[in-house]
Coordinates of C-alpha atoms and ligand atoms in Angstrom, one line a residue:
M1 CA 79.5 130.6 169.1
T2 CA 81.8 132.5 167.2
Q3 CA 81.5 130.9 163.8
R4 CA 84.9 131.7 160.6
L5 CA 83.3 132.1 158.0
T6 CA 84.3 131.4 153.7
T7 CA 83.1 131.6 150.9
E8 CA 82.0 129.9 148.5
G9 CA 80.0 129.9 145.0
G10 CA 78.7 133.4 146.8
I11 CA 77.4 132.1 150.2
K12 CA 78.8 132.9 153.4
I13 CA 79.9 129.2 154.1
A14 CA 80.3 128.4 158.0
A15 CA 83.2 126.8 158.3
Q16 CA 83.2 123.3 160.3
P17 CA 84.9 122.0 162.5
R18 CA 87.0 119.4 160.0
S19 CA 88.4 115.7 161.5
T20 CA 87.8 112.6 160.0
I21 CA 88.2 113.7 155.6
G22 CA 87.5 111.7 153.5
P23 CA 88.2 110.2 149.6
L24 CA 86.9 113.4 147.8
G25 CA 87.5 116.0 150.9
R26 CA 84.5 115.6 153.4
T27 CA 83.9 114.6 156.3
E28 CA 82.1 112.7 157.8
N29 CA 81.3 114.8 160.1
D30 CA 80.6 117.6 158.8
T31 CA 76.4 118.1 158.8
I32 CA 75.3 118.5 155.9
A33 CA 72.0 120.0 153.5
A34 CA 71.0 119.5 150.5
I35 CA 67.5 120.6 148.8
G36 CA 65.9 117.1 149.3
T37 CA 62.4 117.2 146.2
A38 CA 63.6 117.9 142.6
A39 CA 64.0 120.9 141.0
G40 CA 61.0 122.6 139.6
R41 CA 58.4 124.5 140.8
G42 CA 56.1 122.5 143.4
G43 CA 54.0 123.7 145.6
I44 CA 56.4 122.9 148.4
G45 CA 60.0 121.7 148.1
I46 CA 61.9 120.3 151.3
I47 CA 65.7 120.7 152.3
R48 CA 67.5 117.8 154.3
I49 CA 69.5 118.7 156.7
S50 CA 71.9 115.9 158.5
G51 CA 74.5 115.8 161.5
G52 CA 74.9 117.0 164.5
R53 CA 74.1 120.8 164.0
A54 CA 71.7 119.7 162.7
A55 CA 69.0 120.7 165.7
D56 CA 71.1 124.5 166.3
I57 CA 70.3 125.0 163.1
A58 CA 66.9 124.2 162.4
R59 CA 66.7 126.7 165.6
A60 CA 68.5 129.3 164.6
L61 CA 66.6 129.5 161.8
F62 CA 62.9 128.8 162.9
R63 CA 60.9 130.3 165.1
P64 CA 57.4 128.3 165.3
L65 CA 53.7 130.1 165.4
R66 CA 52.0 127.8 167.6
G67 CA 52.0 126.8 171.5
A68 CA 54.2 127.9 174.6
H69 CA 57.3 129.4 173.0
R70 CA 56.4 131.7 170.0
A71 CA 58.2 134.3 167.2
N72 CA 61.1 135.5 168.1
N73 CA 62.6 133.3 170.6
S74 CA 64.9 130.5 169.4
E75 CA 65.1 128.8 173.2
F76 CA 62.1 126.5 171.6
A77 CA 62.1 122.5 172.6
L78 CA 61.7 121.0 169.1
K79 CA 60.0 118.2 169.5
P80 CA 61.4 115.1 168.5
H81 CA 59.0 112.9 165.5
H82 CA 56.5 116.2 165.1
L83 CA 55.9 118.8 163.0
S84 CA 55.4 122.2 164.3
Y85 CA 54.3 124.5 161.8
G86 CA 56.0 127.8 161.9
I87 CA 58.1 131.0 160.6
L88 CA 62.0 131.0 159.1
I89 CA 63.7 133.4 159.7
N90 CA 66.8 134.6 158.4
P91 CA 68.4 135.5 161.7
A92 CA 71.4 137.7 160.2
D93 CA 68.2 140.7 160.4
S94 CA 65.0 138.9 161.3
E95 CA 63.0 138.6 157.7
K96 CA 61.1 137.1 156.9
V97 CA 61.7 134.0 154.0
D98 CA 58.7 131.6 153.8
E99 CA 55.8 130.3 156.5
V100 CA 56.9 126.6 157.0
L101 CA 56.7 122.5 158.9
L102 CA 59.3 121.7 160.6
A103 CA 60.1 118.0 161.1
F104 CA 62.7 116.7 163.6
M105 CA 64.4 113.5 163.6
P106 CA 66.4 112.9 166.7
A107 CA 69.1 110.4 165.8
P108 CA 69.3 108.2 165.7
H109 CA 66.0 107.2 165.0
S110 CA 65.9 108.7 161.5
Y111 CA 66.6 107.8 157.6
T112 CA 71.2 108.1 158.4
R113 CA 71.2 107.6 162.3
E114 CA 71.7 111.4 162.4
D115 CA 70.3 114.1 163.7
V116 CA 67.9 114.9 161.0
I117 CA 65.6 118.5 160.6
E118 CA 64.0 118.6 157.4
I119 CA 61.7 122.3 156.0
Q120 CA 58.7 121.7 154.0
C121 CA 59.0 125.6 152.7
H122 CA 56.3 126.4 149.7
G123 CA 58.4 124.7 146.1
G124 CA 59.9 127.1 144.6
N125 CA 63.3 126.4 143.2
I126 CA 64.5 131.1 144.5
V127 CA 63.1 130.1 148.4
L128 CA 64.5 126.7 148.5
H129 CA 67.8 127.9 147.3
K130 CA 67.6 131.3 149.2
I131 CA 67.1 129.2 152.4
L132 CA 69.3 126.4 151.8
G133 CA 71.8 128.9 151.4
L134 CA 70.8 130.4 155.2
V135 CA 71.4 126.5 156.1
L136 CA 74.2 126.8 155.2
M137 CA 75.0 130.1 156.3
N138 CA 74.8 128.9 160.1
G139 CA 76.6 125.7 159.8
A140 CA 76.5 122.7 157.5
R141 CA 77.9 122.9 153.9
L142 CA 75.8 121.7 150.4
A143 CA 76.0 117.4 150.3
E144 CA 77.0 115.8 148.0
G145 CA 75.0 112.8 146.2
G146 CA 73.8 110.1 147.8
E147 CA 75.7 111.5 151.3
F148 CA 72.8 111.1 153.7
T149 CA 72.2 107.4 151.9
R150 CA 75.5 107.0 152.4
R151 CA 75.3 108.2 156.2
A152 CA 72.5 105.6 156.5
F153 CA 75.2 102.8 154.9
I154 CA 78.3 104.0 157.4
N155 CA 75.8 103.3 160.3
G156 CA 74.5 100.8 160.3
R157 CA 70.8 101.8 159.3
I158 CA 70.9 99.1 155.8
D159 CA 73.1 98.0 154.2
L160 CA 74.8 98.6 150.6
T161 CA 72.2 96.0 148.7
Q162 CA 69.5 98.4 150.0
A163 CA 71.0 101.5 149.4
E164 CA 71.5 100.9 146.0
A165 CA 68.0 99.7 145.7
V166 CA 67.4 102.9 146.8
A167 CA 69.1 104.6 144.1
D168 CA 66.5 102.3 142.0
L169 CA 62.9 103.5 143.5
I170 CA 64.1 106.9 142.3
N171 CA 64.6 106.2 138.9
A172 CA 62.8 103.0 138.4
R173 CA 61.3 103.0 135.4
S174 CA 58.4 100.9 135.3
E175 CA 56.1 99.0 138.2
G176 CA 58.1 96.3 137.8
A177 CA 60.8 97.7 139.2
M178 CA 59.2 99.9 141.0
K179 CA 58.4 96.7 142.7
M180 CA 61.4 94.6 142.4
A181 CA 64.1 97.2 144.1
A182 CA 60.9 98.2 147.1
R183 CA 62.3 94.5 148.1
Q184 CA 65.2 95.3 147.8
L185 CA 64.4 98.4 150.6
S186 CA 63.3 95.9 152.8
G187 CA 65.9 93.9 152.9
G188 CA 65.5 91.2 150.7
L189 CA 68.1 90.5 149.0
K190 CA 70.3 91.3 151.5
K191 CA 69.3 88.9 153.6
Q192 CA 70.0 85.5 151.3
I193 CA 72.8 87.0 151.4
Q194 CA 73.4 87.2 155.0
G195 CA 71.8 83.7 154.8
L196 CA 74.3 82.4 152.2
I197 CA 77.4 84.2 154.4
A198 CA 75.9 82.7 157.8
H199 CA 76.1 78.9 155.8
L200 CA 79.7 79.6 154.6
R201 CA 81.4 80.6 157.6
D202 CA 79.8 77.3 159.5
M203 CA 81.3 75.5 157.2
L204 CA 84.1 77.0 157.7
A205 CA 85.0 77.3 161.4
D206 CA 84.9 73.2 160.8
V207 CA 87.2 73.8 158.3
E208 CA 88.9 75.4 161.1
A209 CA 88.5 73.4 163.0
E210 CA 89.6 70.6 161.3
L211 CA 92.6 72.2 160.7
E212 CA 93.4 73.1 163.8
F213 CA 94.0 69.6 165.1
S214 CA 95.6 68.3 161.8
E215 CA 99.4 67.4 162.6
D216 CA 100.7 69.1 159.3
G217 CA 97.7 70.7 158.7
V218 CA 96.5 69.6 155.0
T219 CA 95.8 66.7 156.4
G220 CA 92.1 65.3 154.1
L221 CA 89.3 65.8 155.5
T222 CA 87.4 62.9 158.1
A223 CA 84.9 62.1 156.0
G224 CA 81.6 62.8 156.9
T225 CA 81.7 66.4 158.2
I226 CA 81.9 68.4 155.6
T227 CA 80.2 67.5 152.8
S228 CA 79.5 69.2 148.9
A229 CA 75.9 67.8 148.5
A230 CA 75.2 70.1 151.7
L231 CA 77.1 72.9 150.2
K232 CA 75.6 72.3 147.0
E233 CA 71.8 72.3 148.3
R234 CA 73.0 75.3 150.6
V235 CA 75.7 77.1 148.8
I236 CA 75.8 76.8 145.0
G237 CA 71.5 75.9 144.6
P238 CA 71.1 79.0 145.8
M239 CA 73.6 80.6 144.6
R240 CA 73.0 80.0 141.2
K241 CA 69.5 81.4 141.2
I242 CA 70.6 84.7 142.5
A243 CA 72.9 84.6 139.6
E244 CA 70.6 83.8 136.8
S245 CA 68.3 85.8 138.2
Y246 CA 70.2 89.3 137.0
Q247 CA 68.9 88.5 133.0
L248 CA 65.6 89.0 134.9
G249 CA 66.5 91.9 136.6
R250 CA 68.7 93.7 134.8
A251 CA 65.4 93.9 131.7
L252 CA 63.1 94.6 134.5
K253 CA 65.1 98.0 135.5
E254 CA 67.0 99.4 132.4
G255 CA 63.8 98.0 130.1
Y256 CA 64.1 95.3 127.4
R257 CA 65.0 96.1 123.6
L258 CA 63.1 95.6 121.0
A259 CA 63.6 96.0 116.8
I260 CA 60.8 95.9 114.7
V261 CA 62.7 94.1 111.7
G262 CA 61.8 92.7 108.1
K263 CA 61.8 93.8 104.3
P264 CA 60.2 97.4 103.0
N265 CA 56.5 98.4 103.0
V266 CA 55.3 94.7 105.2
G267 CA 54.3 97.8 108.8
K268 CA 56.6 97.6 111.1
S269 CA 56.2 102.0 111.8
S270 CA 52.8 100.9 111.5
L271 CA 53.4 98.0 114.5
F272 CA 55.6 100.9 115.9
N273 CA 52.6 102.8 115.8
R274 CA 50.0 101.0 116.7
L275 CA 52.1 99.7 120.0
I276 CA 53.6 103.2 121.1
E277 CA 50.2 104.3 120.6
R278 CA 51.1 107.7 118.5
E279 CA 51.2 108.7 115.4
K280 CA 55.7 108.9 116.4
A281 CA 57.1 107.5 112.7
I282 CA 56.2 107.8 109.5
V283 CA 54.4 105.3 106.8
T284 CA 53.2 105.6 103.6
P285 CA 53.2 103.3 101.0
F286 CA 56.0 104.1 99.4
P287 CA 59.2 100.8 100.3
G288 CA 62.2 102.3 102.2
T289 CA 60.4 105.3 103.9
T290 CA 62.0 104.8 107.5
R291 CA 65.5 105.1 107.5
D292 CA 66.8 106.6 110.5
P293 CA 65.8 104.4 113.9
V294 CA 62.9 105.6 116.0
E295 CA 62.6 104.5 119.3
A296 CA 59.9 104.9 121.9
S297 CA 60.2 103.5 125.0
V298 CA 55.9 102.1 126.7
T299 CA 55.3 99.8 129.8
I300 CA 53.5 96.7 128.9
E301 CA 52.4 94.7 132.1
N302 CA 54.9 96.5 134.3
I303 CA 57.8 96.3 131.8
A304 CA 59.6 99.1 130.1
I305 CA 60.5 98.3 127.3
D306 CA 61.5 100.3 124.5
F307 CA 60.7 99.6 120.3
I308 CA 63.2 100.4 118.0
D309 CA 61.9 101.1 114.4
T310 CA 64.1 100.5 111.5
A311 CA 64.6 100.2 107.8
G312 CA 62.7 98.7 105.3
M313 CA 66.7 95.9 104.3
R314 CA 66.1 95.1 101.0
Q315 CA 69.2 94.8 98.3
S316 CA 69.7 98.4 97.8
H317 CA 72.2 100.7 95.5
N318 CA 71.0 104.3 97.6
P319 CA 73.3 105.0 99.3
V320 CA 71.4 106.7 101.4
E321 CA 68.7 104.4 102.5
C322 CA 71.9 101.0 102.5
I323 CA 72.8 103.6 105.6
G324 CA 69.4 103.4 107.5
I325 CA 70.2 99.1 106.8
Q326 CA 73.0 99.0 107.9
K327 CA 71.5 100.9 111.3
S328 CA 69.0 98.3 111.0
Q329 CA 71.8 94.9 111.1
E330 CA 73.3 97.0 113.4
A331 CA 69.6 96.6 115.6
M332 CA 69.0 93.3 115.6
Q333 CA 72.1 92.5 117.3
T334 CA 72.2 94.4 120.2
V335 CA 68.6 95.0 120.9
D336 CA 66.6 91.7 123.4
L337 CA 64.5 90.4 120.7
S338 CA 63.8 91.2 116.9
L339 CA 60.2 91.2 115.4
F340 CA 60.2 90.3 112.5
V341 CA 57.8 91.3 110.3
V342 CA 56.2 89.4 106.5
E343 CA 53.1 89.9 104.7
S344 CA 50.3 88.1 105.1
Q345 CA 48.5 88.3 102.1
A346 CA 51.2 88.7 99.8
P347 CA 53.7 85.8 98.8
L348 CA 57.6 86.0 101.0
D349 CA 60.7 86.4 98.4
D350 CA 64.2 86.4 99.1
D351 CA 64.4 89.7 101.2
D352 CA 62.3 88.1 102.9
H353 CA 63.8 84.4 103.8
R354 CA 68.2 87.0 103.7
I355 CA 65.8 88.6 106.3
F356 CA 64.7 85.3 108.5
Q357 CA 68.0 83.8 107.9
Q358 CA 69.7 86.6 110.2
V359 CA 67.5 86.5 112.6
H360 CA 66.0 83.3 113.5
E361 CA 68.7 81.8 115.6
S362 CA 68.6 85.3 117.7
N363 CA 65.4 85.6 120.2
M364 CA 63.1 87.1 117.6
L365 CA 59.3 86.2 116.9
L366 CA 57.2 86.3 113.7
V367 CA 54.9 88.9 113.3
V368 CA 52.2 88.3 110.0
N369 CA 51.4 91.8 109.6
K370 CA 48.2 92.7 107.3
T371 CA 45.4 89.8 107.8
D372 CA 43.1 92.9 107.4
L373 CA 43.8 91.7 103.7
L374 CA 43.2 88.0 103.7
D375 CA 39.7 86.5 103.1
S376 CA 37.5 86.2 106.8
G377 CA 39.2 83.6 108.0
D378 CA 41.9 82.8 105.8
R379 CA 45.2 82.4 107.4
P380 CA 48.4 82.8 104.9
M381 CA 50.2 79.6 104.0
L382 CA 54.2 79.8 105.4
P383 CA 57.0 77.5 104.9
M384 CA 57.3 74.9 107.3
A385 CA 60.6 76.6 108.7
Y386 CA 58.4 79.9 110.0
A387 CA 55.7 78.7 110.6
Q388 CA 57.4 75.9 113.0
R389 CA 58.4 79.7 115.0
D390 CA 55.1 79.7 115.9
P391 CA 53.5 83.7 114.1
V392 CA 51.3 86.1 115.1
F393 CA 49.0 87.5 113.1
I394 CA 48.0 90.8 113.5
S395 CA 46.8 93.7 111.7
A396 CA 48.8 96.5 112.8
K397 CA 46.1 98.5 110.1
S398 CA 42.5 97.5 112.3
G399 CA 44.5 96.4 115.9
A400 CA 43.8 93.3 116.0
G401 CA 45.8 90.7 117.4
I402 CA 47.8 93.1 118.7
D403 CA 46.9 91.9 122.8
V404 CA 48.0 88.5 121.4
L405 CA 51.7 89.7 120.4
K406 CA 52.0 92.5 123.5
K407 CA 51.3 88.9 125.2
R408 CA 54.1 86.6 123.4
I409 CA 56.2 89.6 124.0
V410 CA 55.5 89.3 127.6
Q411 CA 56.5 86.0 127.1
S412 CA 59.5 85.9 124.5
C413 CA 61.3 88.2 127.3
G414 CA 61.0 85.1 130.1
L415 CA 59.3 88.6 131.7
Q416 CA 55.6 87.0 132.1
G417 CA 54.2 87.4 135.6
Q418 CA 57.7 88.8 136.7
G419 CA 56.6 91.6 138.3
E420 CA 55.0 90.0 140.8
C421 CA 58.7 87.3 141.3
E422 CA 61.0 87.3 144.5
A423 CA 64.6 89.2 145.3
V424 CA 65.8 89.1 141.8
I425 CA 70.0 90.9 141.4
C426 CA 69.8 93.9 139.0
D427 CA 73.2 95.3 139.5
L428 CA 76.3 93.8 137.3
R429 CA 77.9 94.6 140.7
H430 CA 76.7 92.4 142.7
K431 CA 76.8 89.7 139.4
V432 CA 79.7 89.6 139.6
A433 CA 80.2 89.2 143.0
I434 CA 78.1 86.6 142.5
E435 CA 79.7 84.6 140.1
A436 CA 83.1 84.4 141.4
A437 CA 81.6 83.6 144.8
L438 CA 79.9 81.0 142.4
G439 CA 82.8 79.7 140.9
E440 CA 84.6 79.6 144.3
A441 CA 81.9 77.4 145.9
C442 CA 81.8 75.1 143.0
H443 CA 86.1 74.5 143.5
A444 CA 85.0 74.0 147.5
A445 CA 83.0 71.6 146.5
E446 CA 85.4 69.9 143.9
S447 CA 87.8 69.5 146.7
I448 CA 85.7 68.0 149.5
D449 CA 84.4 65.3 146.0
E450 CA 88.4 64.6 145.5
N451 CA 89.5 65.7 149.1
R452 CA 92.2 68.1 148.8
P453 CA 94.0 69.0 151.4
M454 CA 91.7 71.1 153.7
D455 CA 93.9 74.5 154.2
M456 CA 93.2 74.3 149.8
L457 CA 90.3 74.0 150.9
A458 CA 89.7 76.4 153.5
M459 CA 91.5 78.8 151.1
D460 CA 87.7 78.7 148.7
L461 CA 85.1 79.3 151.1
K462 CA 87.0 82.4 152.1
H463 CA 87.7 83.5 148.3
A464 CA 83.5 82.9 148.8
L465 CA 82.8 84.5 152.1
V466 CA 85.1 87.9 151.0
Q467 CA 82.5 88.2 147.5
L468 CA 79.1 87.6 148.8
Q469 CA 80.6 90.0 152.0
A470 CA 81.6 92.3 149.2
I471 CA 77.7 92.1 147.6
I472 CA 76.2 94.2 151.1
G473 CA 79.6 96.3 151.6
E474 CA 81.6 94.1 153.9
G475 CA 84.9 95.2 154.8
A476 CA 83.7 98.2 151.4
A477 CA 87.0 100.5 150.4
P478 CA 85.7 104.6 150.3
D479 CA 86.6 104.2 146.5
V480 CA 83.6 101.8 146.0
L481 CA 81.5 103.1 148.2
D482 CA 82.8 106.4 146.2
A483 CA 81.7 104.9 142.8
I484 CA 78.7 103.8 144.3
F485 CA 77.1 106.9 145.2
Q486 CA 78.0 109.1 143.7
K487 CA 75.1 107.8 140.6
F488 CA 73.0 109.4 143.6
C489 CA 71.0 112.6 142.5
I490 CA 72.0 115.5 145.0
G491 CA 69.1 114.8 148.3
K492 CA 69.5 111.7 148.4
Ligands
GTP1 N1 46.0 97.5 104.9 C1 46.8 97.5 105.6 N2 47.1 98.0 105.1 C2 48.6 98.1 105.9 C3 49.1 97.1 107.8 N3 49.9 97.6 107.7 C4 50.7 98.3 107.5 N4 50.3 98.9 106.3 C5 50.5 100.3 104.6 O1 51.0 99.6 104.7 C6 52.4 100.5 104.0 C7 53.3 100.0 104.8 O2 53.2 100.7 106.0 P1 54.5 101.0 107.1 O3 54.2 101.1 108.2 O4 55.2 102.3 106.7 O5 55.2 100.3 106.1 P2 57.1 100.2 106.7 O6 57.5 98.2 106.9 O7 57.4 100.6 107.6 O8 58.1 100.5 106.1 P3 59.9 101.0 105.4 O9 59.4 102.0 106.1 O10 59.4 101.1 103.9 O11 60.7 99.5 105.4 C8 51.1 101.6 104.5 O12 51.2 102.4 103.4 C9 50.5 101.3 105.6 O13 49.6 102.3 105.9 C10 47.5 97.0 107.6 O14 48.2 96.2 108.9 N5 46.8 96.9 106.6
MG2 MG1 58.7 102.2 108.3

């Protein structure tokens, strides 16, 4: 086979027959290749090839060292779904590049539903790039970010929610996020959305049947055939539940942000260090130590939590301290929860009360620190408004009460035990679409209750359907897919 060679980034690449040119200049029929393992040195590295030329490329570069067809014979048979041991050669001079294992997954039983070859070689950057270069010279082009998964979606192996879950699984920051992504990947969300689509389609079919038989096409609904109760029970209720799960899903995926606030010297930085289990923030006996917000992430009960230690808030004329205080106030506005720290051994003062006023309307957990300074068994006297917030008593110094505080943080975030819960949505795209579908379905229910013309009802149901179909990727426009898959890493 003769191949025209072009040069790209210093590597000679065989020209590919171009068929359907995609929005990024790629063609859907190209054979694509990329390094599938993370950059850096590792025991093994994997190069993945997908497309019609994958097997030919393998035959050009691989020589088996076991079995009937030994080295220097490119006419060997690739055994499907087996690992073959052999050497990877440069066909230009037959030079041995590496000892490798080669897997052949013929279409349609592969990740992309195309022919897929995976070459497991030694995991050094130079080896991997050398082999990738040879693969590109022998008929593949470099894959774009997410292109393997995009092909799995285009070829119908997974829906769009499952494709998105692949990226979420790779990027998971905690076990909770990982479990959520794994459930979505195995089709949890897809099944829910498909169920809703099926109900809406049934209803739409009934409405359209009635419309067909009506004379003017705008008659009211005949009693009892399509009820708003059924729509609420089968569609609106479940959709509302899915929409409400976003807050939890987002927190699981992105982590929870939590600011530690209070007046100077109450022990915020000491508590921060205790929670993150290392001495990251500076602690001194001098009020006004922390200026810049200090951030660190930890996992509590499978949930990633970003803690922010902030400057102590008080009336100050020091311009540097004032900037720090300004940053504390900004942090309080953007977090999911504020830990408001006061001291147990000293009476509360105006600085405490001012901060309390600022945080008490928001999601706040009151923490009373330095309980080691109290006589044993003593509990500090707190004003009613504070006591009603069910404070947590701790000593950042001794660690007393920290486990209780961690539990209360998870409770306050509404995340308790959520690592195990049912399918939830964590993607803004899903939230926007499900809320739009919900709005249309509620409008449809009103149309039924108010006996509005049936063509209006049909329109509402169709609009709701389009939104739900968008979630699973039915009829998704190429630019929407580009936006989704460009977030993926190359090789996935
Ligand atoms: N006895 C006792 N001392 C504590 C405790 N927590 C903090 N301290 C002490 O209180 C002082 C201030 O602690 P920091 O953690 O720096 O307080 P902060 O709230 O971050 O202070 P600023 O950064 O100035 O706002 C230090 O001397 C700490 O050792 C505690 O639980 N018990
Ligand atoms: Mg501090």
